[in-house]
Amino acid sequence: MSFLDIDQILFEEERIPTTLLLNAPGLGHLDSSIESEDLPENTRIELPLWLALAFGRKNMVNIELPKHFERKMRDEILAGAENINLKEFSHYFFEVGSELAIETRNEDLKTTLQIAFAGERFRSLMMHALSR
């Protein structure tokens, strides 16, 4: 990892839905829908990936999967990943997905990402690239 790696910076800024597991005094500015200076426990808030992971490791938040990593999307990928434009959901789909799979210990997500990357999609891209 490099401080100058723009892709690393951008993928760590992807917003991840979380739920606070405790009160967060002075962090009310993170949620514009709350009038208070503090965030109460069980508040749902989107945080950048790097912050969500750090808070998750300290049991301060419950990390949730973004919609494009939930069961419905994983079923679509398993049905035919080569027909889905993953960049439409996230420019760093595989990077963010693998970080979340590792952090949440979600083996199903890990397997789906492997199939999406190394399955028919990869074969199709290679055939297209090599035939030009």
Short mmCIF file of C-alpha atoms in Angstrom, two decimals:
data_model
loop_
_atom_site.label_atom_id
_atom_site.label_comp_id
_atom_site.label_asym_id
_atom_site.label_seq_id
_atom_site.Cartn_x
_atom_site.Cartn_y
_atom_site.Cartn_z
CA MET A 1 0.00 0.00 0.00
CA SER A 2 1.25 3.42 -0.91
CA PHE A 3 0.09 6.83 0.26
CA LEU A 4 0.15 7.90 -3.38
CA ASP A 5 -1.95 5.02 -4.76
CA ILE A 6 -5.08 6.82 -6.00
CA ASP A 7 -7.00 3.56 -6.51
CA GLN A 8 -6.35 2.56 -2.89
CA ILE A 9 -7.57 5.95 -1.68
CA LEU A 10 -10.70 5.85 -3.84
CA PHE A 11 -11.76 2.32 -2.98
CA GLU A 12 -11.33 2.98 0.74
CA GLU A 13 -13.69 5.98 0.40
CA GLU A 14 -16.60 3.83 -0.81
CA ARG A 15 -19.59 4.32 1.49
CA ILE A 16 -20.63 1.30 3.57
CA PRO A 17 -23.91 1.08 5.53
CA THR A 18 -23.38 0.54 9.24
CA THR A 19 -25.40 0.56 12.44
CA LEU A 20 -23.93 2.14 15.58
CA LEU A 21 -23.65 -0.25 18.52
CA LEU A 22 -23.19 2.57 21.04
CA ASN A 23 -23.87 6.26 21.52
CA ALA A 24 -21.47 8.53 19.63
CA PRO A 25 -21.16 11.90 21.37
CA GLY A 26 -20.14 14.79 19.12
CA LEU A 27 -20.62 12.89 15.85
CA GLY A 28 -24.09 14.17 14.97
CA HIS A 29 -22.60 16.00 11.98
CA LEU A 30 -22.11 12.63 10.25
CA ASP A 31 -25.89 12.31 9.79
CA SER A 32 -27.61 15.42 8.43
CA SER A 33 -31.06 14.07 9.36
CA ILE A 34 -30.30 14.31 13.09
CA GLU A 35 -30.66 17.63 14.90
CA SER A 36 -28.52 16.57 17.86
CA GLU A 37 -24.75 16.86 18.24
CA ASP A 38 -24.67 13.20 19.23
CA LEU A 39 -25.56 10.03 17.35
CA PRO A 40 -27.70 7.64 19.38
CA GLU A 41 -27.16 3.89 19.50
CA ASN A 42 -28.74 1.91 16.61
CA THR A 43 -28.41 4.84 14.19
CA ARG A 44 -27.92 3.65 10.61
CA ILE A 45 -25.18 5.63 8.91
CA GLU A 46 -22.96 5.24 5.86
CA LEU A 47 -19.25 5.48 6.57
CA PRO A 48 -16.21 5.29 4.29
CA LEU A 49 -14.88 1.73 4.08
CA TRP A 50 -11.70 2.50 6.03
CA LEU A 51 -13.66 4.01 8.92
CA ALA A 52 -16.34 1.31 8.91
CA LEU A 53 -13.66 -1.38 9.10
CA ALA A 54 -11.81 0.39 11.93
CA PHE A 55 -15.02 0.91 13.93
CA GLY A 56 -16.14 -2.65 13.17
CA ARG A 57 -12.91 -4.10 14.58
CA LYS A 58 -13.56 -2.20 17.81
CA ASN A 59 -17.20 -3.40 17.96
CA MET A 60 -18.47 0.17 17.62
CA VAL A 61 -20.55 -0.52 14.48
CA ASN A 62 -22.23 -3.43 12.79
CA ILE A 63 -21.06 -3.50 9.16
CA GLU A 64 -23.81 -4.21 6.65
CA LEU A 65 -23.34 -5.20 3.03
CA PRO A 66 -24.21 -2.62 0.38
CA LYS A 67 -27.14 -3.67 -1.84
CA HIS A 68 -24.83 -4.76 -4.65
CA PHE A 69 -23.27 -7.42 -2.38
CA GLU A 70 -26.50 -8.80 -0.93
CA ARG A 71 -28.06 -12.18 -1.78
CA LYS A 72 -30.14 -11.00 -4.78
CA MET A 73 -27.09 -9.60 -6.56
CA ARG A 74 -24.97 -12.63 -5.70
CA ASP A 75 -27.65 -14.89 -7.22
CA GLU A 76 -27.57 -12.78 -10.41
CA ILE A 77 -23.78 -13.09 -10.55
CA LEU A 78 -23.96 -16.85 -10.11
CA ALA A 79 -26.54 -17.03 -12.90
CA GLY A 80 -24.32 -15.20 -15.37
CA ALA A 81 -21.76 -12.66 -14.24
CA GLU A 82 -20.59 -11.85 -17.76
CA ASN A 83 -23.82 -9.98 -18.49
CA ILE A 84 -23.66 -7.67 -15.46
CA ASN A 85 -21.84 -4.36 -15.60
CA LEU A 86 -20.30 -4.42 -12.12
CA LYS A 87 -18.80 -0.92 -12.55
CA GLU A 88 -22.38 0.35 -12.58
CA PHE A 89 -22.64 -0.60 -8.91
CA SER A 90 -19.12 0.21 -7.78
CA HIS A 91 -15.96 1.20 -9.62
CA TYR A 92 -14.06 -0.92 -7.11
CA PHE A 93 -16.50 -3.83 -6.90
CA PHE A 94 -13.92 -6.57 -6.35
CA GLU A 95 -11.65 -4.59 -4.02
CA VAL A 96 -14.47 -3.45 -1.73
CA GLY A 97 -16.18 -6.83 -1.89
CA SER A 98 -13.07 -8.75 -0.90
CA GLU A 99 -12.36 -6.37 2.01
CA LEU A 100 -15.93 -6.80 3.25
CA ALA A 101 -15.83 -10.57 2.78
CA ILE A 102 -12.64 -10.82 4.82
CA GLU A 103 -13.79 -8.44 7.55
CA THR A 104 -17.28 -9.93 7.94
CA ARG A 105 -16.00 -13.50 7.41
CA ASN A 106 -18.60 -13.97 4.70
CA GLU A 107 -17.50 -17.09 2.80
CA ASP A 108 -20.51 -16.91 0.47
CA LEU A 109 -19.50 -13.43 -0.70
CA LYS A 110 -15.89 -14.58 -1.12
CA THR A 111 -16.98 -17.49 -3.30
CA THR A 112 -19.29 -15.30 -5.39
CA LEU A 113 -16.49 -12.79 -6.02
CA GLN A 114 -14.17 -15.59 -7.12
CA ILE A 115 -16.78 -16.93 -9.53
CA ALA A 116 -17.50 -13.44 -10.88
CA PHE A 117 -13.81 -12.72 -11.42
CA ALA A 118 -12.46 -16.04 -12.62
CA GLY A 119 -15.52 -17.57 -14.22
CA GLU A 120 -17.18 -16.96 -17.57
CA ARG A 121 -16.68 -13.17 -17.31
CA PHE A 122 -12.90 -13.57 -17.26
CA ARG A 123 -12.94 -16.11 -20.07
CA SER A 124 -15.11 -13.82 -22.20
CA LEU A 125 -12.88 -10.79 -21.57
CA MET A 126 -9.75 -12.76 -22.44
CA MET A 127 -11.26 -14.10 -25.65
CA HIS A 128 -12.30 -10.60 -26.66
CA ALA A 129 -8.90 -9.11 -25.78
CA LEU A 130 -6.91 -11.81 -27.58
CA SER A 131 -9.04 -11.80 -30.71
CA ARG A 132 -8.26 -8.19 -31.62
#
